[in-house]
Amino acid sequence: MDRLKSMQVFVTAAEQGSFAAAASTHAITPTMVGKHIRALEQHLQVRLINRTTRRQSLTESGQLYYAECQRLLHELHNAEQTLQQRSQTPMGTVKLNSPVTYGSRVLAPLLADFLTHHPKINVELTLENSLVDPFHHPTDLVVRIGELADSSLIARPLGSYELIYCASPDYLARHGIPNSLASLGDHACLGFDFGRRRASQWGAPTAFDKGQARLVANSGDALLAAARAGAGVLFQPRLLVEEDLAQGSLVQLLKTDSPKPAPIHLLYRDNEPPKRVRVLIDYLTTTLLPKS
């Protein structure tokens, strides 16, 4: 007889206390339940169940075998569930939080491709520059730029974030080219509102901090437009200004004094996230990490 089926029938009979109840659960006859139990006893060469006309009870060997059958059937169930989940099409909504510039310039185009390949997954992309705590925020994934504090969050690298200085040729013609970080204090600096962080924490002079910069905004695109118009020196990520640099509408400054590129990480809470989240994690890390 099918030994796995016999084990399942034996466990049910032991738990429910009668062959009739086990027969009902497995949609077989009580006689067939008895055959399954006897087949196990013959195979093991031990008695598993003491049977009388009024009641049944597990023998000592039966108690040991029952515990092992429970364990094995539980492990088998878990293995089947894992395989089924891996084979199922992921579906549902993934909530992704990102800094504004990185989210709009890098993630949004990638998400368009991701959604094409995963038609049953939706993504809610929230762009904000404040530091979000995934443990207290309704989000699945968080993109964090900068060095990470120690935490129990899981972090996957996504590359690096290069911040550079630049200005328009018109501004430089009128005000001269800064030749050191210290000389930026004599220029009109366009400061970004980093929320709780200051520009100087990213390696820029304090001239870019709120209260000292000539123009402060919480939008990189707004500062970019101002820099193009000759308003001052910009300190922003290369990914925001690379087209302007290529076209000559902006000129990079102080190349050797630019801060070290900051690491970018994808943060999440659980080692085993839902499959809809896992496929997006795998997609972003595979797509964004430099190929070795």
PDB file of C-alpha atoms in Angstrom:
ATOM      1  CA  MET A   1       0.000   0.000   0.000  1.00  0.00           C
ATOM      2  CA  ASP A   2       0.980   3.658  -0.375  1.00  0.00           C
ATOM      3  CA  ARG A   3       3.034   4.176   2.793  1.00  0.00           C
ATOM      4  CA  LEU A   4       2.603   7.954   2.775  1.00  0.00           C
ATOM      5  CA  LYS A   5      -1.176   7.535   2.573  1.00  0.00           C
ATOM      6  CA  SER A   6      -1.017   4.930   5.335  1.00  0.00           C
ATOM      7  CA  MET A   7       0.929   7.375   7.532  1.00  0.00           C
ATOM      8  CA  GLN A   8      -1.677  10.089   6.913  1.00  0.00           C
ATOM      9  CA  VAL A   9      -4.502   7.717   7.789  1.00  0.00           C
ATOM     10  CA  PHE A  10      -2.667   6.535  10.930  1.00  0.00           C
ATOM     11  CA  VAL A  11      -2.119  10.108  12.160  1.00  0.00           C
ATOM     12  CA  THR A  12      -5.799  10.950  11.601  1.00  0.00           C
ATOM     13  CA  ALA A  13      -6.956   7.782  13.410  1.00  0.00           C
ATOM     14  CA  ALA A  14      -4.638   8.571  16.331  1.00  0.00           C
ATOM     15  CA  GLU A  15      -5.862  12.162  16.572  1.00  0.00           C
ATOM     16  CA  GLN A  16      -9.573  11.462  16.137  1.00  0.00           C
ATOM     17  CA  GLY A  17      -9.651   8.335  18.261  1.00  0.00           C
ATOM     18  CA  SER A  18     -11.589   6.058  15.911  1.00  0.00           C
ATOM     19  CA  PHE A  19     -11.357   4.317  12.571  1.00  0.00           C
ATOM     20  CA  ALA A  20     -14.805   5.611  11.621  1.00  0.00           C
ATOM     21  CA  ALA A  21     -13.776   9.246  12.061  1.00  0.00           C
ATOM     22  CA  ALA A  22     -10.551   8.681  10.116  1.00  0.00           C
ATOM     23  CA  ALA A  23     -12.533   6.947   7.374  1.00  0.00           C
ATOM     24  CA  SER A  24     -14.845   9.952   7.073  1.00  0.00           C
ATOM     25  CA  THR A  25     -11.898  12.381   6.886  1.00  0.00           C
ATOM     26  CA  HIS A  26     -10.160  10.432   4.116  1.00  0.00           C
ATOM     27  CA  ALA A  27     -13.335   9.382   2.280  1.00  0.00           C
ATOM     28  CA  ILE A  28     -12.604   5.664   2.678  1.00  0.00           C
ATOM     29  CA  THR A  29     -14.243   2.851   4.652  1.00  0.00           C
ATOM     30  CA  PRO A  30     -13.323   1.918   8.239  1.00  0.00           C
ATOM     31  CA  THR A  31     -12.163  -1.425   6.860  1.00  0.00           C
ATOM     32  CA  MET A  32      -9.705   0.360   4.592  1.00  0.00           C
ATOM     33  CA  VAL A  33      -8.447   2.374   7.561  1.00  0.00           C
ATOM     34  CA  GLY A  34      -7.724  -0.900   9.308  1.00  0.00           C
ATOM     35  CA  LYS A  35      -5.840  -2.180   6.260  1.00  0.00           C
ATOM     36  CA  HIS A  36      -3.627   0.921   6.226  1.00  0.00           C
ATOM     37  CA  ILE A  37      -2.813   0.515   9.923  1.00  0.00           C
ATOM     38  CA  ARG A  38      -2.062  -3.203   9.547  1.00  0.00           C
ATOM     39  CA  ALA A  39       0.171  -2.516   6.556  1.00  0.00           C
ATOM     40  CA  LEU A  40       2.246  -0.143   8.692  1.00  0.00           C
ATOM     41  CA  GLU A  41       2.394  -2.598  11.578  1.00  0.00           C
ATOM     42  CA  GLN A  42       3.541  -5.386   9.274  1.00  0.00           C
ATOM     43  CA  HIS A  43       6.197  -3.147   7.743  1.00  0.00           C
ATOM     44  CA  LEU A  44       7.454  -1.948  11.128  1.00  0.00           C
ATOM     45  CA  GLN A  45       6.999  -5.290  12.894  1.00  0.00           C
ATOM     46  CA  VAL A  46       5.370  -3.554  15.892  1.00  0.00           C
ATOM     47  CA  ARG A  47       1.843  -2.945  17.109  1.00  0.00           C
ATOM     48  CA  LEU A  48       0.839   0.700  16.778  1.00  0.00           C
ATOM     49  CA  ILE A  49      -2.712   0.723  18.115  1.00  0.00           C
ATOM     50  CA  ASN A  50      -4.403  -1.341  20.809  1.00  0.00           C
ATOM     51  CA  ARG A  51      -7.943  -2.014  19.604  1.00  0.00           C
ATOM     52  CA  THR A  52     -10.950  -3.245  21.561  1.00  0.00           C
ATOM     53  CA  THR A  53     -14.636  -3.248  20.725  1.00  0.00           C
ATOM     54  CA  ARG A  54     -15.154  -0.024  22.715  1.00  0.00           C
ATOM     55  CA  ARG A  55     -11.954   2.010  22.371  1.00  0.00           C
ATOM     56  CA  GLN A  56      -8.518   2.259  20.840  1.00  0.00           C
ATOM     57  CA  SER A  57      -5.238   3.669  22.159  1.00  0.00           C
ATOM     58  CA  LEU A  58      -1.715   4.078  20.898  1.00  0.00           C
ATOM     59  CA  THR A  59       0.917   1.662  22.096  1.00  0.00           C
ATOM     60  CA  GLU A  60       4.267   3.057  23.253  1.00  0.00           C
ATOM     61  CA  SER A  61       5.651   2.339  19.800  1.00  0.00           C
ATOM     62  CA  GLY A  62       2.564   3.916  18.298  1.00  0.00           C
ATOM     63  CA  GLN A  63       3.135   7.137  20.276  1.00  0.00           C
ATOM     64  CA  LEU A  64       6.720   7.374  19.028  1.00  0.00           C
ATOM     65  CA  TYR A  65       5.702   6.641  15.456  1.00  0.00           C
ATOM     66  CA  TYR A  66       2.822   9.119  15.639  1.00  0.00           C
ATOM     67  CA  ALA A  67       5.217  11.929  16.681  1.00  0.00           C
ATOM     68  CA  GLU A  68       7.598  11.114  13.819  1.00  0.00           C
ATOM     69  CA  CYS A  69       4.770  10.887  11.291  1.00  0.00           C
ATOM     70  CA  GLN A  70       3.478  14.280  12.407  1.00  0.00           C
ATOM     71  CA  ARG A  71       6.929  15.811  11.944  1.00  0.00           C
ATOM     72  CA  LEU A  72       7.486  14.258   8.528  1.00  0.00           C
ATOM     73  CA  LEU A  73       4.037  15.180   7.227  1.00  0.00           C
ATOM     74  CA  HIS A  74       4.493  18.750   8.482  1.00  0.00           C
ATOM     75  CA  GLU A  75       7.841  19.048   6.693  1.00  0.00           C
ATOM     76  CA  LEU A  76       6.328  17.609   3.536  1.00  0.00           C
ATOM     77  CA  HIS A  77       3.483  20.127   3.717  1.00  0.00           C
ATOM     78  CA  ASN A  78       5.953  23.009   4.115  1.00  0.00           C
ATOM     79  CA  ALA A  79       8.029  21.786   1.176  1.00  0.00           C
ATOM     80  CA  GLU A  80       4.938  21.564  -1.021  1.00  0.00           C
ATOM     81  CA  GLN A  81       3.790  25.043   0.044  1.00  0.00           C
ATOM     82  CA  THR A  82       7.202  26.508  -0.779  1.00  0.00           C
ATOM     83  CA  LEU A  83       7.243  24.963  -4.227  1.00  0.00           C
ATOM     84  CA  GLN A  84       3.673  26.040  -4.921  1.00  0.00           C
ATOM     85  CA  GLN A  85       4.411  29.618  -3.884  1.00  0.00           C
ATOM     86  CA  ARG A  86       7.489  29.711  -6.092  1.00  0.00           C
ATOM     87  CA  SER A  87       5.529  28.445  -9.062  1.00  0.00           C
ATOM     88  CA  GLN A  88       2.597  30.790  -8.592  1.00  0.00           C
ATOM     89  CA  THR A  89       2.418  34.031 -10.537  1.00  0.00           C
ATOM     90  CA  PRO A  90       3.223  36.926  -8.154  1.00  0.00           C
ATOM     91  CA  MET A  91       0.421  39.423  -7.777  1.00  0.00           C
ATOM     92  CA  GLY A  92      -0.634  42.357  -5.630  1.00  0.00           C
ATOM     93  CA  THR A  93       0.738  45.807  -4.806  1.00  0.00           C
ATOM     94  CA  VAL A  94       4.296  46.691  -3.795  1.00  0.00           C
ATOM     95  CA  LYS A  95       4.821  49.972  -1.940  1.00  0.00           C
ATOM     96  CA  LEU A  96       8.178  51.562  -2.748  1.00  0.00           C
ATOM     97  CA  ASN A  97       9.548  54.731  -1.118  1.00  0.00           C
ATOM     98  CA  SER A  98      12.419  56.682  -2.668  1.00  0.00           C
ATOM     99  CA  PRO A  99      14.166  60.069  -2.662  1.00  0.00           C
ATOM    100  CA  VAL A 100      12.594  62.329  -5.265  1.00  0.00           C
ATOM    101  CA  THR A 101      15.351  62.718  -7.842  1.00  0.00           C
ATOM    102  CA  TYR A 102      16.480  59.095  -7.750  1.00  0.00           C
ATOM    103  CA  GLY A 103      12.900  57.854  -7.901  1.00  0.00           C
ATOM    104  CA  SER A 104      11.879  60.029 -10.837  1.00  0.00           C
ATOM    105  CA  ARG A 105      15.090  59.762 -12.856  1.00  0.00           C
ATOM    106  CA  VAL A 106      16.154  56.170 -12.174  1.00  0.00           C
ATOM    107  CA  LEU A 107      13.318  54.095 -10.737  1.00  0.00           C
ATOM    108  CA  ALA A 108      10.333  55.327 -12.749  1.00  0.00           C
ATOM    109  CA  PRO A 109      11.715  54.231 -16.158  1.00  0.00           C
ATOM    110  CA  LEU A 110      12.754  50.851 -14.714  1.00  0.00           C
ATOM    111  CA  LEU A 111       9.337  50.310 -13.155  1.00  0.00           C
ATOM    112  CA  ALA A 112       7.718  50.776 -16.552  1.00  0.00           C
ATOM    113  CA  ASP A 113       9.725  47.790 -17.822  1.00  0.00           C
ATOM    114  CA  PHE A 114       9.087  45.792 -14.642  1.00  0.00           C
ATOM    115  CA  LEU A 115       5.312  46.238 -14.904  1.00  0.00           C
ATOM    116  CA  THR A 116       5.371  45.067 -18.513  1.00  0.00           C
ATOM    117  CA  HIS A 117       6.911  41.764 -17.425  1.00  0.00           C
ATOM    118  CA  HIS A 118       4.708  41.375 -14.318  1.00  0.00           C
ATOM    119  CA  PRO A 119       1.163  42.260 -15.381  1.00  0.00           C
ATOM    120  CA  LYS A 120      -0.393  41.156 -12.069  1.00  0.00           C
ATOM    121  CA  ILE A 121       1.816  43.364  -9.874  1.00  0.00           C
ATOM    122  CA  ASN A 122       1.093  47.025  -9.173  1.00  0.00           C
ATOM    123  CA  VAL A 123       3.618  49.462  -7.685  1.00  0.00           C
ATOM    124  CA  GLU A 124       2.910  52.471  -5.480  1.00  0.00           C
ATOM    125  CA  LEU A 125       5.986  54.709  -5.796  1.00  0.00           C
ATOM    126  CA  THR A 126       6.168  57.433  -3.131  1.00  0.00           C
ATOM    127  CA  LEU A 127       8.810  60.118  -3.638  1.00  0.00           C
ATOM    128  CA  GLU A 128      10.009  62.082  -0.619  1.00  0.00           C
ATOM    129  CA  ASN A 129      13.364  63.182   0.734  1.00  0.00           C
ATOM    130  CA  SER A 130      12.664  62.593   4.427  1.00  0.00           C
ATOM    131  CA  LEU A 131      14.121  59.485   6.072  1.00  0.00           C
ATOM    132  CA  VAL A 132      11.367  56.883   6.279  1.00  0.00           C
ATOM    133  CA  ASP A 133      11.453  54.154   8.924  1.00  0.00           C
ATOM    134  CA  PRO A 134      10.173  50.930   7.289  1.00  0.00           C
ATOM    135  CA  PHE A 135       9.158  49.566  10.717  1.00  0.00           C
ATOM    136  CA  HIS A 136       6.714  52.441  11.279  1.00  0.00           C
ATOM    137  CA  HIS A 137       5.719  53.325   7.733  1.00  0.00           C
ATOM    138  CA  PRO A 138       3.272  51.487   5.450  1.00  0.00           C
ATOM    139  CA  THR A 139       5.868  50.598   2.829  1.00  0.00           C
ATOM    140  CA  ASP A 140       7.461  47.380   1.575  1.00  0.00           C
ATOM    141  CA  LEU A 141      10.732  48.793   0.238  1.00  0.00           C
ATOM    142  CA  VAL A 142      12.744  51.924   0.932  1.00  0.00           C
ATOM    143  CA  VAL A 143      15.589  53.352  -1.139  1.00  0.00           C
ATOM    144  CA  ARG A 144      18.153  54.997   1.137  1.00  0.00           C
ATOM    145  CA  ILE A 145      21.076  57.133  -0.055  1.00  0.00           C
ATOM    146  CA  GLY A 146      24.074  57.562   2.246  1.00  0.00           C
ATOM    147  CA  GLU A 147      25.823  55.510   4.889  1.00  0.00           C
ATOM    148  CA  LEU A 148      23.478  53.248   6.843  1.00  0.00           C
ATOM    149  CA  ALA A 149      23.071  53.251  10.597  1.00  0.00           C
ATOM    150  CA  ASP A 150      23.144  49.860  12.280  1.00  0.00           C
ATOM    151  CA  SER A 151      19.674  48.336  12.282  1.00  0.00           C
ATOM    152  CA  SER A 152      17.797  45.072  11.887  1.00  0.00           C
ATOM    153  CA  LEU A 153      16.706  46.057   8.381  1.00  0.00           C
ATOM    154  CA  ILE A 154      17.922  44.033   5.420  1.00  0.00           C
ATOM    155  CA  ALA A 155      19.935  46.139   2.974  1.00  0.00           C
ATOM    156  CA  ARG A 156      20.700  45.330  -0.664  1.00  0.00           C
ATOM    157  CA  PRO A 157      23.160  47.598  -2.533  1.00  0.00           C
ATOM    158  CA  LEU A 158      21.929  49.393  -5.646  1.00  0.00           C
ATOM    159  CA  GLY A 159      25.070  51.286  -6.641  1.00  0.00           C
ATOM    160  CA  SER A 160      26.367  54.729  -5.760  1.00  0.00           C
ATOM    161  CA  TYR A 161      25.139  58.333  -5.881  1.00  0.00           C
ATOM    162  CA  GLU A 162      27.582  60.960  -7.160  1.00  0.00           C
ATOM    163  CA  LEU A 163      27.042  64.591  -6.146  1.00  0.00           C
ATOM    164  CA  ILE A 164      28.870  67.266  -8.141  1.00  0.00           C
ATOM    165  CA  TYR A 165      29.231  71.048  -8.418  1.00  0.00           C
ATOM    166  CA  CYS A 166      28.258  72.856 -11.606  1.00  0.00           C
ATOM    167  CA  ALA A 167      27.095  76.204 -12.947  1.00  0.00           C
ATOM    168  CA  SER A 168      26.063  77.752 -16.239  1.00  0.00           C
ATOM    169  CA  PRO A 169      28.649  79.328 -18.574  1.00  0.00           C
ATOM    170  CA  ASP A 170      26.761  82.620 -18.229  1.00  0.00           C
ATOM    171  CA  TYR A 171      27.089  82.622 -14.429  1.00  0.00           C
ATOM    172  CA  LEU A 172      30.800  81.737 -14.596  1.00  0.00           C
ATOM    173  CA  ALA A 173      31.426  84.490 -17.160  1.00  0.00           C
ATOM    174  CA  ARG A 174      29.873  87.039 -14.783  1.00  0.00           C
ATOM    175  CA  HIS A 175      31.277  85.794 -11.475  1.00  0.00           C
ATOM    176  CA  GLY A 176      34.386  83.799 -12.282  1.00  0.00           C
ATOM    177  CA  ILE A 177      35.228  80.138 -11.782  1.00  0.00           C
ATOM    178  CA  PRO A 178      35.622  78.963  -8.162  1.00  0.00           C
ATOM    179  CA  ASN A 179      39.014  77.324  -7.645  1.00  0.00           C
ATOM    180  CA  SER A 180      38.448  75.733  -4.222  1.00  0.00           C
ATOM    181  CA  LEU A 181      35.671  74.677  -1.872  1.00  0.00           C
ATOM    182  CA  ALA A 182      36.466  77.661   0.318  1.00  0.00           C
ATOM    183  CA  SER A 183      35.947  80.038  -2.620  1.00  0.00           C
ATOM    184  CA  LEU A 184      32.349  78.845  -2.972  1.00  0.00           C
ATOM    185  CA  GLY A 185      31.534  81.049   0.003  1.00  0.00           C
ATOM    186  CA  ASP A 186      31.998  84.024  -2.338  1.00  0.00           C
ATOM    187  CA  HIS A 187      29.501  82.657  -4.863  1.00  0.00           C
ATOM    188  CA  ALA A 188      25.733  82.437  -5.075  1.00  0.00           C
ATOM    189  CA  CYS A 189      25.025  78.847  -4.013  1.00  0.00           C
ATOM    190  CA  LEU A 190      21.788  77.009  -4.751  1.00  0.00           C
ATOM    191  CA  GLY A 191      20.913  74.886  -1.725  1.00  0.00           C
ATOM    192  CA  PHE A 192      18.784  71.772  -1.590  1.00  0.00           C
ATOM    193  CA  ASP A 193      16.457  71.172   1.356  1.00  0.00           C
ATOM    194  CA  PHE A 194      17.574  67.729   2.547  1.00  0.00           C
ATOM    195  CA  GLY A 195      15.096  67.697   5.454  1.00  0.00           C
ATOM    196  CA  ARG A 196      16.843  66.653   8.652  1.00  0.00           C
ATOM    197  CA  ARG A 197      20.206  66.516   6.876  1.00  0.00           C
ATOM    198  CA  ARG A 198      22.321  69.480   5.861  1.00  0.00           C
ATOM    199  CA  ALA A 199      24.227  69.867   2.616  1.00  0.00           C
ATOM    200  CA  SER A 200      27.460  69.962   4.607  1.00  0.00           C
ATOM    201  CA  GLN A 201      26.700  66.413   5.818  1.00  0.00           C
ATOM    202  CA  TRP A 202      27.022  65.315   2.183  1.00  0.00           C
ATOM    203  CA  GLY A 203      30.481  66.927   1.920  1.00  0.00           C
ATOM    204  CA  ALA A 204      29.448  70.326   0.546  1.00  0.00           C
ATOM    205  CA  PRO A 205      30.499  73.664   2.080  1.00  0.00           C
ATOM    206  CA  THR A 206      28.080  75.299   4.515  1.00  0.00           C
ATOM    207  CA  ALA A 207      27.372  77.878   1.781  1.00  0.00           C
ATOM    208  CA  PHE A 208      24.824  75.349   0.436  1.00  0.00           C
ATOM    209  CA  ASP A 209      23.013  74.954   3.774  1.00  0.00           C
ATOM    210  CA  LYS A 210      19.661  76.561   4.514  1.00  0.00           C
ATOM    211  CA  GLY A 211      20.163  80.065   5.869  1.00  0.00           C
ATOM    212  CA  GLN A 212      23.318  80.643   3.819  1.00  0.00           C
ATOM    213  CA  ALA A 213      22.398  79.623   0.272  1.00  0.00           C
ATOM    214  CA  ARG A 214      20.978  82.325  -2.013  1.00  0.00           C
ATOM    215  CA  LEU A 215      18.192  80.005  -3.152  1.00  0.00           C
ATOM    216  CA  VAL A 216      16.906  76.920  -1.341  1.00  0.00           C
ATOM    217  CA  ALA A 217      14.356  74.451  -2.722  1.00  0.00           C
ATOM    218  CA  ASN A 218      13.224  70.921  -1.970  1.00  0.00           C
ATOM    219  CA  SER A 219      13.186  70.074  -5.684  1.00  0.00           C
ATOM    220  CA  GLY A 220      16.307  69.282  -7.653  1.00  0.00           C
ATOM    221  CA  ASP A 221      14.507  70.109 -10.889  1.00  0.00           C
ATOM    222  CA  ALA A 222      13.672  73.585  -9.589  1.00  0.00           C
ATOM    223  CA  LEU A 223      17.303  74.228  -8.683  1.00  0.00           C
ATOM    224  CA  LEU A 224      18.414  72.852 -12.046  1.00  0.00           C
ATOM    225  CA  ALA A 225      16.157  75.328 -13.839  1.00  0.00           C
ATOM    226  CA  ALA A 226      17.593  78.153 -11.729  1.00  0.00           C
ATOM    227  CA  ALA A 227      21.168  77.054 -12.468  1.00  0.00           C
ATOM    228  CA  ARG A 228      20.482  76.946 -16.196  1.00  0.00           C
ATOM    229  CA  ALA A 229      19.233  80.521 -15.930  1.00  0.00           C
ATOM    230  CA  GLY A 230      22.496  81.615 -14.318  1.00  0.00           C
ATOM    231  CA  ALA A 231      21.310  81.901 -10.695  1.00  0.00           C
ATOM    232  CA  GLY A 232      24.392  80.307  -9.129  1.00  0.00           C
ATOM    233  CA  VAL A 233      26.400  77.191  -8.341  1.00  0.00           C
ATOM    234  CA  LEU A 234      24.491  73.924  -8.094  1.00  0.00           C
ATOM    235  CA  PHE A 235      25.326  70.916  -5.901  1.00  0.00           C
ATOM    236  CA  GLN A 236      23.233  68.019  -7.174  1.00  0.00           C
ATOM    237  CA  PRO A 237      23.539  64.394  -8.320  1.00  0.00           C
ATOM    238  CA  ARG A 238      25.224  63.756 -11.637  1.00  0.00           C
ATOM    239  CA  LEU A 239      22.172  61.817 -12.835  1.00  0.00           C
ATOM    240  CA  LEU A 240      20.148  65.037 -12.640  1.00  0.00           C
ATOM    241  CA  VAL A 241      22.570  67.248 -14.575  1.00  0.00           C
ATOM    242  CA  GLU A 242      24.331  64.840 -16.953  1.00  0.00           C
ATOM    243  CA  GLU A 243      22.278  65.920 -19.991  1.00  0.00           C
ATOM    244  CA  ASP A 244      23.025  69.588 -19.320  1.00  0.00           C
ATOM    245  CA  LEU A 245      26.720  68.808 -18.926  1.00  0.00           C
ATOM    246  CA  ALA A 246      26.726  66.963 -22.247  1.00  0.00           C
ATOM    247  CA  GLN A 247      24.911  69.845 -23.987  1.00  0.00           C
ATOM    248  CA  GLY A 248      27.125  72.520 -22.415  1.00  0.00           C
ATOM    249  CA  SER A 249      24.328  74.365 -20.615  1.00  0.00           C
ATOM    250  CA  LEU A 250      26.137  73.540 -17.360  1.00  0.00           C
ATOM    251  CA  VAL A 251      29.835  73.144 -16.600  1.00  0.00           C
ATOM    252  CA  GLN A 252      31.190  70.839 -13.892  1.00  0.00           C
ATOM    253  CA  LEU A 253      33.345  72.550 -11.273  1.00  0.00           C
ATOM    254  CA  LEU A 254      35.922  71.418  -8.702  1.00  0.00           C
ATOM    255  CA  LYS A 255      36.106  67.871 -10.045  1.00  0.00           C
ATOM    256  CA  THR A 256      38.825  66.799  -7.634  1.00  0.00           C
ATOM    257  CA  ASP A 257      36.923  68.261  -4.673  1.00  0.00           C
ATOM    258  CA  SER A 258      33.609  66.510  -5.269  1.00  0.00           C
ATOM    259  CA  PRO A 259      32.571  64.321  -2.308  1.00  0.00           C
ATOM    260  CA  LYS A 260      32.994  60.568  -2.392  1.00  0.00           C
ATOM    261  CA  PRO A 261      29.964  58.905  -4.052  1.00  0.00           C
ATOM    262  CA  ALA A 262      27.360  57.863  -1.479  1.00  0.00           C
ATOM    263  CA  PRO A 263      26.096  54.267  -1.362  1.00  0.00           C
ATOM    264  CA  ILE A 264      22.515  53.493  -2.368  1.00  0.00           C
ATOM    265  CA  HIS A 265      20.645  50.651  -0.650  1.00  0.00           C
ATOM    266  CA  LEU A 266      17.258  49.014  -0.913  1.00  0.00           C
ATOM    267  CA  LEU A 267      15.887  48.374   2.584  1.00  0.00           C
ATOM    268  CA  TYR A 268      13.189  45.965   3.757  1.00  0.00           C
ATOM    269  CA  ARG A 269      12.085  44.253   6.946  1.00  0.00           C
ATOM    270  CA  ASP A 270      11.754  40.515   6.369  1.00  0.00           C
ATOM    271  CA  ASN A 271      14.221  37.869   5.229  1.00  0.00           C
ATOM    272  CA  GLU A 272      11.390  36.178   3.318  1.00  0.00           C
ATOM    273  CA  PRO A 273       9.215  38.944   1.857  1.00  0.00           C
ATOM    274  CA  PRO A 274       6.078  38.116  -0.170  1.00  0.00           C
ATOM    275  CA  LYS A 275       6.813  36.982  -3.693  1.00  0.00           C
ATOM    276  CA  ARG A 276       5.482  40.196  -5.252  1.00  0.00           C
ATOM    277  CA  VAL A 277       8.074  42.108  -3.200  1.00  0.00           C
ATOM    278  CA  ARG A 278      10.842  39.579  -3.814  1.00  0.00           C
ATOM    279  CA  VAL A 279      10.563  39.792  -7.596  1.00  0.00           C
ATOM    280  CA  LEU A 280      10.875  43.600  -7.472  1.00  0.00           C
ATOM    281  CA  ILE A 281      13.894  43.345  -5.137  1.00  0.00           C
ATOM    282  CA  ASP A 282      15.550  40.909  -7.522  1.00  0.00           C
ATOM    283  CA  TYR A 283      14.709  43.031 -10.550  1.00  0.00           C
ATOM    284  CA  LEU A 284      16.107  46.274  -9.105  1.00  0.00           C
ATOM    285  CA  THR A 285      19.286  44.754  -7.701  1.00  0.00           C
ATOM    286  CA  THR A 286      19.993  42.842 -10.902  1.00  0.00           C
ATOM    287  CA  THR A 287      19.293  45.843 -13.124  1.00  0.00           C
ATOM    288  CA  LEU A 288      21.036  48.555 -11.113  1.00  0.00           C
ATOM    289  CA  LEU A 289      24.145  46.831  -9.785  1.00  0.00           C
ATOM    290  CA  PRO A 290      27.179  47.218 -12.061  1.00  0.00           C
ATOM    291  CA  LYS A 291      27.917  44.029 -13.964  1.00  0.00           C
ATOM    292  CA  SER A 292      31.221  42.479 -12.897  1.00  0.00           C
TER     293      SER A 292
END
